Amino acid sequence: LLEAELALAPRLDASWAAKPITLQRRAGELGLVLEYPGGEPLEHHLAQTLTLEAALSLSISLVTAVGRMCAFLQIGTVVSLNRGQWFH
């Protein structure tokens, strides 16, 4: 499954996706190395009470990213999780 995720890298847009760079083995386990475009984890924002302006800004960013991801998936990439295969 990790190989399939890596193969999608050229088709992913960094504005909504954590793009895979390579596969790397550490302590005997294979992992996917992701591009780091900067930013902060969502949990940092949610650790404190947000102002209405900050909450709306965060909400708009999340909805935009999810919308772009859904548009990508509707183009024709379907994942079969139970088989771990990509279908185009």
mmCIF file of C-alpha atoms in Angstrom:
data_model
loop_
_atom_site.group_PDB
_atom_site.id
_atom_site.type_symbol
_atom_site.label_atom_id
_atom_site.label_comp_id
_atom_site.label_asym_id
_atom_site.label_seq_id
_atom_site.Cartn_x
_atom_site.Cartn_y
_atom_site.Cartn_z
ATOM 1 C CA LEU A 1 0.000 0.000 0.000
ATOM 2 C CA LEU A 2 2.863 2.421 0.703
ATOM 3 C CA GLU A 3 4.209 1.880 -2.803
ATOM 4 C CA ALA A 4 0.797 2.829 -4.228
ATOM 5 C CA GLU A 5 0.745 6.006 -2.142
ATOM 6 C CA LEU A 6 4.239 6.919 -3.355
ATOM 7 C CA ALA A 7 3.152 6.362 -6.972
ATOM 8 C CA LEU A 8 0.430 9.010 -6.530
ATOM 9 C CA ALA A 9 2.939 11.746 -5.631
ATOM 10 C CA PRO A 10 3.131 13.362 -9.093
ATOM 11 C CA ARG A 11 -0.656 13.700 -9.179
ATOM 12 C CA LEU A 12 -1.053 15.256 -5.724
ATOM 13 C CA ASP A 13 -1.287 18.981 -5.069
ATOM 14 C CA ALA A 14 0.676 20.203 -2.050
ATOM 15 C CA SER A 15 -2.070 22.753 -1.284
ATOM 16 C CA TRP A 16 -4.215 19.949 0.141
ATOM 17 C CA ALA A 17 -2.060 16.816 0.303
ATOM 18 C CA ALA A 18 0.974 15.694 2.234
ATOM 19 C CA LYS A 19 3.032 14.598 -0.778
ATOM 20 C CA PRO A 20 5.118 11.443 -0.397
ATOM 21 C CA ILE A 21 8.803 11.761 -1.312
ATOM 22 C CA THR A 22 10.265 8.297 -0.796
ATOM 23 C CA LEU A 23 10.044 5.067 1.140
ATOM 24 C CA GLN A 24 12.518 4.632 3.975
ATOM 25 C CA ARG A 25 13.295 1.716 6.258
ATOM 26 C CA ARG A 26 13.920 2.401 9.967
ATOM 27 C CA ALA A 27 14.330 -0.230 12.648
ATOM 28 C CA GLY A 28 13.212 -2.833 10.151
ATOM 29 C CA GLU A 29 9.935 -1.101 9.317
ATOM 30 C CA LEU A 30 9.079 0.586 6.037
ATOM 31 C CA GLY A 31 7.681 4.110 6.219
ATOM 32 C CA LEU A 32 6.589 6.817 3.834
ATOM 33 C CA VAL A 33 8.583 10.073 3.988
ATOM 34 C CA LEU A 34 6.348 13.079 3.329
ATOM 35 C CA GLU A 35 7.199 16.522 1.990
ATOM 36 C CA TYR A 36 6.954 19.159 4.708
ATOM 37 C CA PRO A 37 5.522 22.397 3.330
ATOM 38 C CA GLY A 38 5.508 24.104 6.729
ATOM 39 C CA GLY A 39 2.492 25.004 8.784
ATOM 40 C CA GLU A 40 1.289 23.842 12.162
ATOM 41 C CA PRO A 41 -0.511 20.715 13.320
ATOM 42 C CA LEU A 42 -4.243 21.255 13.818
ATOM 43 C CA GLU A 43 -3.949 20.239 17.472
ATOM 44 C CA HIS A 44 -1.880 23.376 18.141
ATOM 45 C CA HIS A 45 -4.824 25.519 17.053
ATOM 46 C CA LEU A 46 -7.335 23.526 19.067
ATOM 47 C CA ALA A 47 -5.329 23.592 22.314
ATOM 48 C CA GLN A 48 -6.712 27.043 23.042
ATOM 49 C CA THR A 49 -9.994 28.868 22.639
ATOM 50 C CA LEU A 50 -10.193 30.407 19.177
ATOM 51 C CA THR A 51 -11.600 33.802 18.377
ATOM 52 C CA LEU A 52 -14.513 33.793 15.955
ATOM 53 C CA GLU A 53 -12.243 35.191 13.217
ATOM 54 C CA ALA A 54 -9.583 32.514 13.810
ATOM 55 C CA ALA A 55 -12.205 29.728 13.901
ATOM 56 C CA LEU A 56 -13.764 30.906 10.628
ATOM 57 C CA SER A 57 -10.367 31.233 8.945
ATOM 58 C CA LEU A 58 -9.379 27.738 10.056
ATOM 59 C CA SER A 59 -12.748 26.360 8.937
ATOM 60 C CA ILE A 60 -12.414 27.913 5.479
ATOM 61 C CA SER A 61 -8.915 26.453 5.094
ATOM 62 C CA LEU A 62 -10.114 22.981 6.096
ATOM 63 C CA VAL A 63 -13.162 23.069 3.819
ATOM 64 C CA THR A 64 -11.019 24.255 0.902
ATOM 65 C CA ALA A 65 -8.481 21.458 1.406
ATOM 66 C CA VAL A 66 -11.183 18.781 1.757
ATOM 67 C CA GLY A 67 -12.967 20.131 -1.335
ATOM 68 C CA ARG A 68 -9.771 19.880 -3.393
ATOM 69 C CA MET A 69 -9.153 16.366 -2.111
ATOM 70 C CA CYS A 70 -12.714 15.324 -3.043
ATOM 71 C CA ALA A 71 -12.339 16.811 -6.520
ATOM 72 C CA PHE A 72 -9.127 14.811 -6.981
ATOM 73 C CA LEU A 73 -10.832 11.605 -5.878
ATOM 74 C CA GLN A 74 -13.817 12.202 -8.183
ATOM 75 C CA ILE A 75 -11.504 12.484 -11.191
ATOM 76 C CA GLY A 76 -11.114 8.729 -11.138
ATOM 77 C CA THR A 77 -8.830 7.521 -8.395
ATOM 78 C CA VAL A 78 -10.607 5.034 -6.178
ATOM 79 C CA VAL A 79 -8.949 3.197 -3.321
ATOM 80 C CA SER A 80 -9.888 -0.328 -2.362
ATOM 81 C CA LEU A 81 -8.740 -0.461 1.252
ATOM 82 C CA ASN A 82 -9.591 -4.100 1.744
ATOM 83 C CA ARG A 83 -7.339 -5.099 -1.159
ATOM 84 C CA GLY A 84 -4.757 -2.342 -0.870
ATOM 85 C CA GLN A 85 -4.847 -1.647 -4.607
ATOM 86 C CA TRP A 86 -5.332 1.543 -6.585
ATOM 87 C CA PHE A 87 -7.767 1.613 -9.462
ATOM 88 C CA HIS A 88 -7.805 4.300 -12.172
#
